[in-house]
Short mmCIF file of C-alpha atoms in Angstrom, two decimals:
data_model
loop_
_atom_site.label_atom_id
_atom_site.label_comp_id
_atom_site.label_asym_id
_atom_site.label_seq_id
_atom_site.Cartn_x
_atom_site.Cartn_y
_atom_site.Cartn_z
CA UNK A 27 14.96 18.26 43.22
CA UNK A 28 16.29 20.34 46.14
CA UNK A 29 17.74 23.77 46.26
CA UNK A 30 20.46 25.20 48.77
CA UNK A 31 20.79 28.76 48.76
CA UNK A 32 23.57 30.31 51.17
CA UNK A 33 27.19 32.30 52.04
CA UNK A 34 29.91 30.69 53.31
CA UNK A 35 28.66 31.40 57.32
CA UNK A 36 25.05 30.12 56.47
CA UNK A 37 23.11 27.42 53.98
CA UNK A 38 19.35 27.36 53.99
CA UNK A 39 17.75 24.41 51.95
CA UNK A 40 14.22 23.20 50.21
CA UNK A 41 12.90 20.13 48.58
CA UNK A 42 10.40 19.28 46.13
CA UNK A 43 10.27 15.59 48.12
CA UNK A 44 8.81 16.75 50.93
CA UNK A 45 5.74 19.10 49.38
CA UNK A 46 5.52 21.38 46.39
CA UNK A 47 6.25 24.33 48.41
CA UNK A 48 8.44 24.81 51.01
CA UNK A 49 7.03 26.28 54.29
CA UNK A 50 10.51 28.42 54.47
CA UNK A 51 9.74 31.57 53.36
CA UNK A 52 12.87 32.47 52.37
CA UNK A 53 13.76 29.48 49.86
CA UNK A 54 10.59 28.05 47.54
CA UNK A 55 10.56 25.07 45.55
CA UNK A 56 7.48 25.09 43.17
CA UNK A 57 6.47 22.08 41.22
CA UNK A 58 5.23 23.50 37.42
CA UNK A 59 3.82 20.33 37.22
CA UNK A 60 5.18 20.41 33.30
CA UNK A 61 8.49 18.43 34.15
CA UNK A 62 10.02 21.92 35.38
CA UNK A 63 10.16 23.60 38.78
CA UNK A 64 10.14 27.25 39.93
CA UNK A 65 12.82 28.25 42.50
CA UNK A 66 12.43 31.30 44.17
CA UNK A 67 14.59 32.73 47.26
CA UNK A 68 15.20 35.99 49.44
CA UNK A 69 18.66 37.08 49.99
CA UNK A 70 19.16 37.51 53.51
CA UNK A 71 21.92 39.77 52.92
CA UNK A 72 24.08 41.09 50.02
CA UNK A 73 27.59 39.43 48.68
CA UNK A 74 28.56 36.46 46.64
CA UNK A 75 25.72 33.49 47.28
CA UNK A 76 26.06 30.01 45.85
CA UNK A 77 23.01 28.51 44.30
CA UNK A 78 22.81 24.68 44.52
CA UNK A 79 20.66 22.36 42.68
CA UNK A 80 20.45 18.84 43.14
CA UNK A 81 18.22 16.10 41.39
CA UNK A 82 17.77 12.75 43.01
CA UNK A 83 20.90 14.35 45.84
CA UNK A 84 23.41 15.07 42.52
CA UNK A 85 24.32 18.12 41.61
CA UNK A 86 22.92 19.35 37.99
CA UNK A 87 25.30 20.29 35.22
CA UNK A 88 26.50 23.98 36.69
CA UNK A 89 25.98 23.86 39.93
CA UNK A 90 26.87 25.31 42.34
CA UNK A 91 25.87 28.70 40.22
CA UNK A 92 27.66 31.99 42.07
CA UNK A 93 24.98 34.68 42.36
CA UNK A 94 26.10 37.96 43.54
CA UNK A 95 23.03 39.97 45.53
CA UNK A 96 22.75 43.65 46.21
CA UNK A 97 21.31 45.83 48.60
CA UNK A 98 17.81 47.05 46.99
CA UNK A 99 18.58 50.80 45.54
CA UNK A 100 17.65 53.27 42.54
CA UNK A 101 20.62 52.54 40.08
CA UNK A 102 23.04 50.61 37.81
CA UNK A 103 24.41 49.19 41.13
CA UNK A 104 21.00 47.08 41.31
CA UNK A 105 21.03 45.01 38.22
CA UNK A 106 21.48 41.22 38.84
CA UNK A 107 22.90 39.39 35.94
CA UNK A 108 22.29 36.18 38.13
CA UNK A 109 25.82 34.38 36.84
CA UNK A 110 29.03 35.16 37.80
CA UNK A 111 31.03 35.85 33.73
CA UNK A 112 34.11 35.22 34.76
CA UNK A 113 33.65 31.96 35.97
CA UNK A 114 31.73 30.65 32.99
CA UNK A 115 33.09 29.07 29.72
CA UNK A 116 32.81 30.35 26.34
CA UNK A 117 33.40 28.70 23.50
CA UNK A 118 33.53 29.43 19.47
CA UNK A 119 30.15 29.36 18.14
CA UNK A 120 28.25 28.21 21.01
CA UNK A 121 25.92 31.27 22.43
CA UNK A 122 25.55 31.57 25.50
CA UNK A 123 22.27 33.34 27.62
CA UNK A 124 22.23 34.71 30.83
CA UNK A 125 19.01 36.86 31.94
CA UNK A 126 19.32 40.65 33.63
CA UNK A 127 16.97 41.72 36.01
CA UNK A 128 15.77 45.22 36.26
CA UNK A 129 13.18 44.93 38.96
CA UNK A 130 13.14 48.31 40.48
CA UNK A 131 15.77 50.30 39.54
CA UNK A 132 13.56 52.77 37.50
CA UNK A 133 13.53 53.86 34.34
CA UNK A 134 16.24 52.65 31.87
CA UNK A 135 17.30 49.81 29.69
CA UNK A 136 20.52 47.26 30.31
CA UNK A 137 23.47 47.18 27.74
CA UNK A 138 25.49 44.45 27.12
CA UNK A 139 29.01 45.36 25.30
CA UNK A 140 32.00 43.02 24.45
CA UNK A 141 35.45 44.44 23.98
CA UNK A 142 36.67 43.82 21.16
CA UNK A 143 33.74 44.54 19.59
CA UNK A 144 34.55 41.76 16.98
CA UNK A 145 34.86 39.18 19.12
CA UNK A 146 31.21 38.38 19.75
CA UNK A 147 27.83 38.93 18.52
CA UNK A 148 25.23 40.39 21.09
CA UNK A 149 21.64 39.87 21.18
CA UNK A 150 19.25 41.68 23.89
CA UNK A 151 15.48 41.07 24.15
CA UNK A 152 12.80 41.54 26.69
CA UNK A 153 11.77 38.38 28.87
CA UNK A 154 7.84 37.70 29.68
CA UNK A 155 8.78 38.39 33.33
CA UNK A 156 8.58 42.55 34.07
CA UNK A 157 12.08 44.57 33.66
CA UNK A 158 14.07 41.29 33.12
CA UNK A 159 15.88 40.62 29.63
CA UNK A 160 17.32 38.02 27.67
CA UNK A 161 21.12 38.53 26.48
CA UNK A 162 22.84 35.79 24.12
CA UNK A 163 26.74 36.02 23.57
CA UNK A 164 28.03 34.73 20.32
CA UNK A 165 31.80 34.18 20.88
CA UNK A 166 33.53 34.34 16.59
CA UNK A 167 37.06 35.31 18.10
CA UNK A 168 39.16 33.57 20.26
CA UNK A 169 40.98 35.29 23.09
CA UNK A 170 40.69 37.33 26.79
CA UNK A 171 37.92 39.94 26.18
CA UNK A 172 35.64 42.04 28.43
CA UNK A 173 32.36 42.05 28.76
CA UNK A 174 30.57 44.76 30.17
CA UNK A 175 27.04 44.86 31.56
CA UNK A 176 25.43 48.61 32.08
CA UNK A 177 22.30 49.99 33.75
CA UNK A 178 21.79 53.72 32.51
CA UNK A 179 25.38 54.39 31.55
CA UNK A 180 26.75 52.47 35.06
CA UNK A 181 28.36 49.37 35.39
CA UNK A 182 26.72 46.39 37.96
CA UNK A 183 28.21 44.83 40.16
CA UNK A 184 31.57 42.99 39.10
CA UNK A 185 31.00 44.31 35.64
CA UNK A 186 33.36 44.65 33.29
CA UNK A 187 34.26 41.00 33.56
CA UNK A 188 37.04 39.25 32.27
CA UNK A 189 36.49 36.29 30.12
CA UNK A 190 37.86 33.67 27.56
CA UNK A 191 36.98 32.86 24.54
CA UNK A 192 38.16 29.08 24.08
CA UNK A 193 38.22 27.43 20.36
CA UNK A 194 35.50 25.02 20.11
CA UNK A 195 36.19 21.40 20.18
CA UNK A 196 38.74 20.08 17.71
CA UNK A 197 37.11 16.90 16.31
CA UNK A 198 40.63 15.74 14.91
CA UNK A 199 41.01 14.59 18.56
CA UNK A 200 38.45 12.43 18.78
CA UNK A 201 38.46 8.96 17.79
CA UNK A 202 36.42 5.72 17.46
CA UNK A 203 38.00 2.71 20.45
CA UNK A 204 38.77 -0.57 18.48
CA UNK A 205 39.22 -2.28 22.27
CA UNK A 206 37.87 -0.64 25.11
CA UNK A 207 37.38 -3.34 28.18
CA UNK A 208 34.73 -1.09 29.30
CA UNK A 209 32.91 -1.04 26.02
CA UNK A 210 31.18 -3.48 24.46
CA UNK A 211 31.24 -3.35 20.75
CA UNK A 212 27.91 -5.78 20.76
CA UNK A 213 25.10 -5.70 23.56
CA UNK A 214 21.89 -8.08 22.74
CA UNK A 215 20.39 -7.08 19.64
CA UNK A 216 22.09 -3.60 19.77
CA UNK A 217 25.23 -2.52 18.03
CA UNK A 218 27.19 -0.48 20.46
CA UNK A 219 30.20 2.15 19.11
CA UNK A 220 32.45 3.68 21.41
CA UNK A 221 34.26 7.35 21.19
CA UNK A 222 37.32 9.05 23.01
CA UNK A 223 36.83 12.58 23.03
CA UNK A 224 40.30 12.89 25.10
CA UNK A 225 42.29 16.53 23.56
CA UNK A 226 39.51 17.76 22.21
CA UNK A 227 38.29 20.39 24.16
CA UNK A 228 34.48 20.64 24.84
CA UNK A 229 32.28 20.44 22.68
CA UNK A 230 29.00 18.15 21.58
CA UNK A 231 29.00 14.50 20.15
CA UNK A 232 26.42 13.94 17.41
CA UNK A 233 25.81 10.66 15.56
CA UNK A 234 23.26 8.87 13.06
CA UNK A 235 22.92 5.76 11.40
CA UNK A 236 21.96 5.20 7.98
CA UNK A 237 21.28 1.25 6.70
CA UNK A 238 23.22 0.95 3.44
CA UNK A 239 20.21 -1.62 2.73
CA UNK A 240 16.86 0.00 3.18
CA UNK A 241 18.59 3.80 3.08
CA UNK A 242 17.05 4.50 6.11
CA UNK A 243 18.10 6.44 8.92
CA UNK A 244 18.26 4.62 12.32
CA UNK A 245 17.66 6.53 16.06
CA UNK A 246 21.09 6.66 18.11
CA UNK A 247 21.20 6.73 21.85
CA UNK A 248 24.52 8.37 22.86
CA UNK A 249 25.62 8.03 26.75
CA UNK A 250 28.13 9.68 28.73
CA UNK A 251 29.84 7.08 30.93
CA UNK A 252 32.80 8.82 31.99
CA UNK A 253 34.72 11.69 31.24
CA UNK A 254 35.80 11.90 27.47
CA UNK A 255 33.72 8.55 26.58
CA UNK A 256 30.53 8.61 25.04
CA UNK A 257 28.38 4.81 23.93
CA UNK A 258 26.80 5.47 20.47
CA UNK A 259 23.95 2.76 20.95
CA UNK A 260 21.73 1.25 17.73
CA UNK A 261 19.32 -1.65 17.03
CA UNK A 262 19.83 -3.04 13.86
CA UNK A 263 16.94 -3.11 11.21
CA UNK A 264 16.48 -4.78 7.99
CA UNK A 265 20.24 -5.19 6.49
CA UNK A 266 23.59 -5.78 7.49
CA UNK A 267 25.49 -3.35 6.35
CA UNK A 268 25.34 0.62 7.97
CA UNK A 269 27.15 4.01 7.81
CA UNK A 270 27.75 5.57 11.07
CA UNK A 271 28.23 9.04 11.03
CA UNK A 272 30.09 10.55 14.38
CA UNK A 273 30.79 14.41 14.41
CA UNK A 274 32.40 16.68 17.08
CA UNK A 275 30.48 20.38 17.35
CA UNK A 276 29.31 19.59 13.89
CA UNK A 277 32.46 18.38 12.06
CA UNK A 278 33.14 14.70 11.40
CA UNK A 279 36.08 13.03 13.93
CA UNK A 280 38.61 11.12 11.70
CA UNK A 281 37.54 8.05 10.48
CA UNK A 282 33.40 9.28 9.91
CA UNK A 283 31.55 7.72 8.62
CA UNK A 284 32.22 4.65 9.70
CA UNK A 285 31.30 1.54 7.92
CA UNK A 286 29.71 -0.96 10.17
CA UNK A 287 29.60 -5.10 8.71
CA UNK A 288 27.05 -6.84 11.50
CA UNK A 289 28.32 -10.25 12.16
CA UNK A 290 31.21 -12.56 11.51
CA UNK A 291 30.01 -15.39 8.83
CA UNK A 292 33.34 -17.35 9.49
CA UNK A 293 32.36 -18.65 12.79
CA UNK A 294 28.99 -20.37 11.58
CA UNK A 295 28.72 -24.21 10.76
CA UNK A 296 27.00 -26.26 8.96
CA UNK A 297 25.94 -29.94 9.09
CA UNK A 298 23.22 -32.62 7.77
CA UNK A 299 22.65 -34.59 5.03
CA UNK A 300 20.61 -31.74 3.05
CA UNK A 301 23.62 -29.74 1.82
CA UNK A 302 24.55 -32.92 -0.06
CA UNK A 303 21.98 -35.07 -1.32
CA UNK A 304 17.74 -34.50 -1.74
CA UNK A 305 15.24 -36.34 -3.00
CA UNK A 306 12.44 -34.98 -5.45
CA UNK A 307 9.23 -34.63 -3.34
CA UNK A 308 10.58 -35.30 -0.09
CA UNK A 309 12.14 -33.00 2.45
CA UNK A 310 16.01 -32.43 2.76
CA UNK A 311 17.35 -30.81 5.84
CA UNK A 312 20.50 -29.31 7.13
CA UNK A 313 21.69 -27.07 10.66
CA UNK A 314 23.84 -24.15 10.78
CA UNK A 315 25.39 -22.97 14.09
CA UNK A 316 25.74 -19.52 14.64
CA UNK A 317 27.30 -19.74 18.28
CA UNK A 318 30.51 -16.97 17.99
CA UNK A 319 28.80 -15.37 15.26
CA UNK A 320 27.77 -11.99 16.39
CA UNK A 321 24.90 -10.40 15.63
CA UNK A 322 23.55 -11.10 12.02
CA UNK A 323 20.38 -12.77 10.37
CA UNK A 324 20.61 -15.76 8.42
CA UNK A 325 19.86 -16.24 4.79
CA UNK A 326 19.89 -19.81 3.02
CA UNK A 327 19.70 -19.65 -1.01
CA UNK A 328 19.00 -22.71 -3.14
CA UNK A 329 18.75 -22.49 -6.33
CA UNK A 330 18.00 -25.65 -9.34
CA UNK A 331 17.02 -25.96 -12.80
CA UNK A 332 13.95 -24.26 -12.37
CA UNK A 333 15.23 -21.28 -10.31
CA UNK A 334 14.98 -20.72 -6.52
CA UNK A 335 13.43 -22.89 -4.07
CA UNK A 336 12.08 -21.04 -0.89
CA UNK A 337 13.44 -23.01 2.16
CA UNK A 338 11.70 -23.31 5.57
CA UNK A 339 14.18 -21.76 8.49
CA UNK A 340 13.23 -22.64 11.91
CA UNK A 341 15.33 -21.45 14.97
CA UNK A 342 16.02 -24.89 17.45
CA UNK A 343 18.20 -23.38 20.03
CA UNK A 344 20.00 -20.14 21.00
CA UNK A 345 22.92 -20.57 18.74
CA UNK A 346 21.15 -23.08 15.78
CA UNK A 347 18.70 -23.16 13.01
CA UNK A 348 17.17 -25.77 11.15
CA UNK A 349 16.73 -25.18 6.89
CA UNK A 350 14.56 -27.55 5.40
CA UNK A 351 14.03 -27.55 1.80
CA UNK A 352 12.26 -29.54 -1.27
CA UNK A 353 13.51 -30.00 -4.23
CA UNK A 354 11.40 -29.69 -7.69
CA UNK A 355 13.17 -31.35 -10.12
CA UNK A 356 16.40 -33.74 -10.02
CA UNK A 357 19.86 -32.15 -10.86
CA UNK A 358 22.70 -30.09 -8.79
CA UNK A 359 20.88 -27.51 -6.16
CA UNK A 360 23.23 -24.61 -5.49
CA UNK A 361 23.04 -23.63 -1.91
CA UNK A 362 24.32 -20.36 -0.64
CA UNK A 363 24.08 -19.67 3.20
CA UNK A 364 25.04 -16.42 4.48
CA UNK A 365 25.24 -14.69 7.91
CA UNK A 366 25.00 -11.15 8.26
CA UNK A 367 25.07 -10.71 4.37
CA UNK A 368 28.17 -12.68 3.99
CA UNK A 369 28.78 -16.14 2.68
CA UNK A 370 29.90 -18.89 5.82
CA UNK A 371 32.88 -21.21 5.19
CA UNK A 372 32.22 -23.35 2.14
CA UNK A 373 29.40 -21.77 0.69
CA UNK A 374 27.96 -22.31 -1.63
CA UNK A 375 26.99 -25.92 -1.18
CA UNK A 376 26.13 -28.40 -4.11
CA UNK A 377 23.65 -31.05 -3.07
CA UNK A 378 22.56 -33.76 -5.27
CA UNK A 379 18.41 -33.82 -5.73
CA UNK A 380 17.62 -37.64 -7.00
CA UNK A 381 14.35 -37.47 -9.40
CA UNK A 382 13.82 -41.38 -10.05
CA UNK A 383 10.56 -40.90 -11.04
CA UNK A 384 12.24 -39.10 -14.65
CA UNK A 385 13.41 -42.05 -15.78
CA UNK A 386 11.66 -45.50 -17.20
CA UNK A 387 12.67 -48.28 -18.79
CA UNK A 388 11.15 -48.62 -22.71
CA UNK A 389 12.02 -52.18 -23.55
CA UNK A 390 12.67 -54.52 -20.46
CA UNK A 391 13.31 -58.45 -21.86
CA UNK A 392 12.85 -61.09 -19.20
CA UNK A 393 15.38 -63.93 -21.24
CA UNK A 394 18.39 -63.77 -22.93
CA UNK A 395 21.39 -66.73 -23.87
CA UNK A 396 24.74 -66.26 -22.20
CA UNK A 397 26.83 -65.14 -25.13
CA UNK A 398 24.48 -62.07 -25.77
CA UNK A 399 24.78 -58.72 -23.95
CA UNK A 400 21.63 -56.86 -22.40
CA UNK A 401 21.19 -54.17 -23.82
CA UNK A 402 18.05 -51.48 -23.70
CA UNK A 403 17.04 -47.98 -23.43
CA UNK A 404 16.03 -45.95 -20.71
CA UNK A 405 14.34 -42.67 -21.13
CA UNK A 406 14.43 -39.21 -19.27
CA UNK A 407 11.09 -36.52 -18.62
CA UNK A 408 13.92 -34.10 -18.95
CA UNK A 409 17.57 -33.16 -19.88
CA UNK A 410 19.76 -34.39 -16.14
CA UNK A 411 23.00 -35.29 -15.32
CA UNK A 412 23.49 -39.19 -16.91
CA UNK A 413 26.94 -39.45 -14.82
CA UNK A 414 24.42 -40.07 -11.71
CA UNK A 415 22.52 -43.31 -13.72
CA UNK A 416 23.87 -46.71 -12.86
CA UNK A 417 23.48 -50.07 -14.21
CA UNK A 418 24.19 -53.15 -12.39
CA UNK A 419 23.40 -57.11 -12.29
CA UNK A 420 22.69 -58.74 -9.49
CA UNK A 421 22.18 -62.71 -8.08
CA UNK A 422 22.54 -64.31 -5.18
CA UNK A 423 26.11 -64.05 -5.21
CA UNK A 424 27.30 -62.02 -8.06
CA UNK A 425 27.16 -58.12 -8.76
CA UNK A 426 28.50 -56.97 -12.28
CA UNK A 427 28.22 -52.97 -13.48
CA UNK A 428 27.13 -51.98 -16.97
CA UNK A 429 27.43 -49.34 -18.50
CA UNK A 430 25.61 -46.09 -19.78
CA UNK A 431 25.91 -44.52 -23.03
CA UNK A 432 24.33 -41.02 -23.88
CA UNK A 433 22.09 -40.72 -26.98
CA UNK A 434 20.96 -37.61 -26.34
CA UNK A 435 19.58 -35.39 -23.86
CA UNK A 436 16.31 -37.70 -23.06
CA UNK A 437 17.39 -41.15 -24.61
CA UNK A 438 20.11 -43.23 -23.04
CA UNK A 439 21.43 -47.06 -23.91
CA UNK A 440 21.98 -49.58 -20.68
CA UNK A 441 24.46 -52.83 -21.34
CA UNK A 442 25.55 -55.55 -19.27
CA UNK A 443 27.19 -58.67 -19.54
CA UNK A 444 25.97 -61.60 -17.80
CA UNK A 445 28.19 -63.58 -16.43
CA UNK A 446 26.74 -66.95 -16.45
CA UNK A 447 23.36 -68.79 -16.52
CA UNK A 448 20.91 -68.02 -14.03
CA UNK A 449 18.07 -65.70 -12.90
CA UNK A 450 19.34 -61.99 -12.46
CA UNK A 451 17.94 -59.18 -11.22
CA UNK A 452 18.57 -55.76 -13.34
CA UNK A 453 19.35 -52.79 -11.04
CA UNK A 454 18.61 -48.92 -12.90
CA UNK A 455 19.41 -46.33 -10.43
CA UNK A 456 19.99 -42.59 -10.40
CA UNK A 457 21.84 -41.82 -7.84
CA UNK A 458 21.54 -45.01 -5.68
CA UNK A 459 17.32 -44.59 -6.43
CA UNK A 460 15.71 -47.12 -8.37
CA UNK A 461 14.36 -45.66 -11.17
CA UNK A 462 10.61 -46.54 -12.74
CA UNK A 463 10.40 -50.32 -14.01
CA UNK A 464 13.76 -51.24 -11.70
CA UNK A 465 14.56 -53.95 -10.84
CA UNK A 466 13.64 -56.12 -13.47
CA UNK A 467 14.01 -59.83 -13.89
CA UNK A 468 16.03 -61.70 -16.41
CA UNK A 469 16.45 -65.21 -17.04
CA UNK A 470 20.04 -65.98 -18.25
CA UNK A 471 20.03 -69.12 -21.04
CA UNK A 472 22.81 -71.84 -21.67
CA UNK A 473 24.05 -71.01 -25.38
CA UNK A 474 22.14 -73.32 -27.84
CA UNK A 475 24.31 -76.09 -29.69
CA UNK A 476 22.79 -78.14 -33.05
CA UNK A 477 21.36 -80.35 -30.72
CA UNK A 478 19.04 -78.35 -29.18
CA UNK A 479 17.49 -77.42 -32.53
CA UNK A 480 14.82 -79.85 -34.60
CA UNK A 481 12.87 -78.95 -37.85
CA UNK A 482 9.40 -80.12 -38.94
CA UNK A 483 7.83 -79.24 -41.98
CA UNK A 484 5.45 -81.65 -44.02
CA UNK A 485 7.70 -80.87 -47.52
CA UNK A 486 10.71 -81.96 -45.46
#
C-alpha cells in the first residue's frame, strides 16, 4: 500500500513495503496489523491536495481523493469535511458517509443540511476519534441539490456544494450474454454465467444459486472483468437442475431467475454388448462416452422383474465410463441412462437377460420310429418370455426347428419332426442358452412292417 499526498507544484510519498512507518514525518503509513492501515499526513500548506492510494502500485476505487486543507484558526472556516461533494456521486438509495473534523475550532457542533430538504435523509453522529463526526446522506429525490456543511452558523470551506442526485441503476438494462467470446459459459467443474450491465447506470450486481434438487442455496463468486461485465461463478452440487437469481441494486434484471439445465445428454454414446443381451449370474457390461457432453453426472437405471438392479459405474478415461451390471432373473431389463438428469439418445435400452437354468426338461425319450413326432414338455421356475425358447434337431448334417407351444405360464410343449433314421441330438435353448437336460440324445427308428413283428405264446 503506498500513499502520495501533494499540490500540483509538489508530491511527497510513503510505503508500507519498505517499513511500517515511514521515516517522513510529514506522510505516515501505519500497518494496523488487522488487514487495515493508518495514514496520517501534515499539510505543508493550505489549498486543494490530492490524496493517492495505491495497493500493489494500482490505484484503489476513489482515488485520487481531493482534500481541501486550511490554515489552522478559531472558526467555521476550519472544519475539514476531507472529500470534495461536488465531485462525488450520489445515487438513489445508496447513503453515502463522509467524516467532519472539528479538531480545534472550539466549542460548537457541525450541521449538515440538504436543499431541498426532501431530497435526502441526514444522519450525524459522533466518531470515537475527539471533535470528528460521522454524516450519512440518504439521496430519495433525484435532481441538482445543495448541500451545505456548517460550523457554528458558518459555512467551510467550498460549502454549499453543488451536487446530483442520479437514479440508481435501472436493472431493465442489464442482461444475461448467450455468446460472449470472452466468457465461458463452462470452466472445469464450475458453471460460469455472464452479465452486461451496459445502460444501466451504477449500481451493485447480486446473485445466488438455489439447486432445484436438494433446495439448497449454492455460494456465487461474482468478478468484475471489465467495465459493464461481471462472471457469476458456481460449482455444481448434488443435482442438475438450478435457479439463478441475478438482481441489479436489489431488483431482478430481465430474464431472473434463470433456469440453468447442466449438461447436454445428446452428445453421449453408448456401446457394448450389455445394453442388449445378459446372462443370469454373470456380468453384462456396456460404455457410454461423454466427450462433448458438458458438465453433468451420469446415472444408469436398470430395472427387471424383480425391480432395480444397482449397477457398478467405473470412470476408464476422461470422456468414458464403464456400467457393469448382473442380472437376477431372466426376462427384458429396462435400461435408462441419463446425463445431467436427462435421458441420452435411445434411452431407454432393452437388453435381453438369458436364465437357462429356469427351464428343464420333464420327460426326455432317447428312441422313437420315423413316422412319430417328438414331442415333450419343458418346464419354467417362473412366468418368462416363451418367444425366446427354441427347439431344434441336429445330426451330422441336418438341422430341423420345432416348435413351441404355450400351456401356460410354467408348462410348455416341444415338437419336432425327424427327418429320417439316425442318431439326433435335441437342442432346448432360451435365447441361444442351452437350457437344463439340453442336448439330449435320440435314436431315430426305421418304421416297423409285419415282418419285423413275431408272437409266442404257449396257447398259440
Amino acid at each position: 500500500l503506498s500513499l502520495h499526498t501533494g499540490s500540483a507544484q509538489s508530491e511527497r510519498s510513503s510505503s508500507s513495503e519498505s517499513s511500517s512507518e515511514s521515516d517522513d514525518d510529514d506522510i505516515r503509513l501505519i500497518d494496523n496489523r488487522d488487514g487495515t492501515y493508518s495514514a496520517v499526513y501534515t499539510p505543508s500548506s493550505a489549498g486543494h491536495h490530492n490524496l493517492g492510494l495505491k495497493f500493489a502500485g494500482i490505484p484503489i476505487p476513489g482515488s485520487p481523493f481531493r482534500i481541501t486543507v486550511q490554515n489552522r484558526q478559531k472558526g467555521a472556516d476550519g472544519a475539514i469535511t476531507g472529500l470534495n461533494l461536488e465531485n462525488e456521486k450520489f445515487h438513489i438509495g445508496v447513503p453515502y458517509m463522509m467524516k467532519v473534523h472539528c479538531k480545534g475550532l472550539g466549542d460548537g457542533t457541525p450541521e449538515i443540511s440538504c436543499t431541498p430538504s426532501e431530497a435526502a435523509k441526514i444522519k450525524l453522529a459522533h466518531a470515537p476519534s475527539p471533535n470528528s463526526y460521522w454524516c450519512e446522506i440518504l439521496p430519495v429525490k433525484v435532481g441538482h441539490n445543495t448541500i451545505s456543511v456548517q460550523y457554528n452558523g458558518r459555512h467551510i470551506i467550498g460549502s454549499p456544494f453543488q451536487v446530483t442526485f442520479l437514479p440508481r441503476g435501472d436493472a431493465t438494462k442489464c442482461r444475461k450474454l448467450e455468446t460472449d467470446p470472452k466468457c465461458q459459459q463452462q470452466g472445469g467443474d464450475n458453471v460460469v454465467v455472464c452479465i452486461s450491465t451496459a445502460g444501466a447506470g451504477k449500481g451493485k450486481v447480486t446473485a445466488s444459486v438455489k439447486s432445484l434438487t436438494t433446495k439448497m442455496d449454492l455460494p456465487v463468486e461474482i468478478t468484475h472483468p471489465r467495465k459493464h461485465h461481471y462472471n457469476l461463478e458456481f460449482t455444481p452440487e448434488d443435482g442438475f437442475e438450478y435457479l439463478l437469481t441475478v438482481k441489479y441494486d436489489e431488483h431482478h434484471i430481465k430474464g431472473s431467475p434463470f433456469p440453468i439445465s447442466l449438461g447436454d445428454a445428446s452428445n453421449c454414446t453408448v456401446d457394448g454388448e450389455g445394453l442388449t443381451s445378459a446372462m443370469v449370474g454373470k456380468v453384462s457390461t456396456f460404455t457410454v462416452g461423454t466427450a462433448g457432453a458438458g458438465h453433468g453426472e451420469l446415472q444408469v437405471i436398470i430395472d427387471d422383474t424383480t425391480g432395480n438392479i444397482q449397477p457398478t459405474i467405473s470412470k476408464t478415461a476422461e470422456y468414458e465410463y464403464e456400467v457393469a451390471y448382473q442380472p437376477k432373473l431372466g426376462g427384458v431389463c429396462r435400461i435408462s441412462v441419463l446425463w445431467g438428469g436427462v435421458e441420452i439418445t435411445d434411452s431407454p435400452f432393452e437388453a435381453t437377460c438369458s436364465d437357462p437354468t429356469q427351464f428343464s426338461i420333464t420327460d426326455p425319450i432317447s428312441e422313437l420310429c420315423l413316422d412319430q413326432i417328438l414331442r415333450f414338455t419343458i418346464l419354467s421356475v417362473y412366468e418368462t418370455q416363451d418367444e425366446l425358447l427354441t427347439i431344434s434337431l441336429h445330426s451330422d448334417s441336418v438341422m430341423v426347428p420345432g416348435k413351441v407351444e404355450k400351456v401356460d405360464n410354467l408348462h410348455y410343449n416341444g415338437t419336432v419332426s425327424p427327418p429320417s433314421i439316425g442318431t439326433y441330438a435335441v437342442h432346448v435353448c432360451w435365447n441361444e442358452t442351452h437350457i437344463k437336460g439340453s442336448p439330449f440324445n435320440i435314436d431315430i427308428l426305421p418304421i416297423p412292417t409285419p415282418q419285423d413283428f413275431t408272437f409266442e405264446a404257449a396257447e398259440l
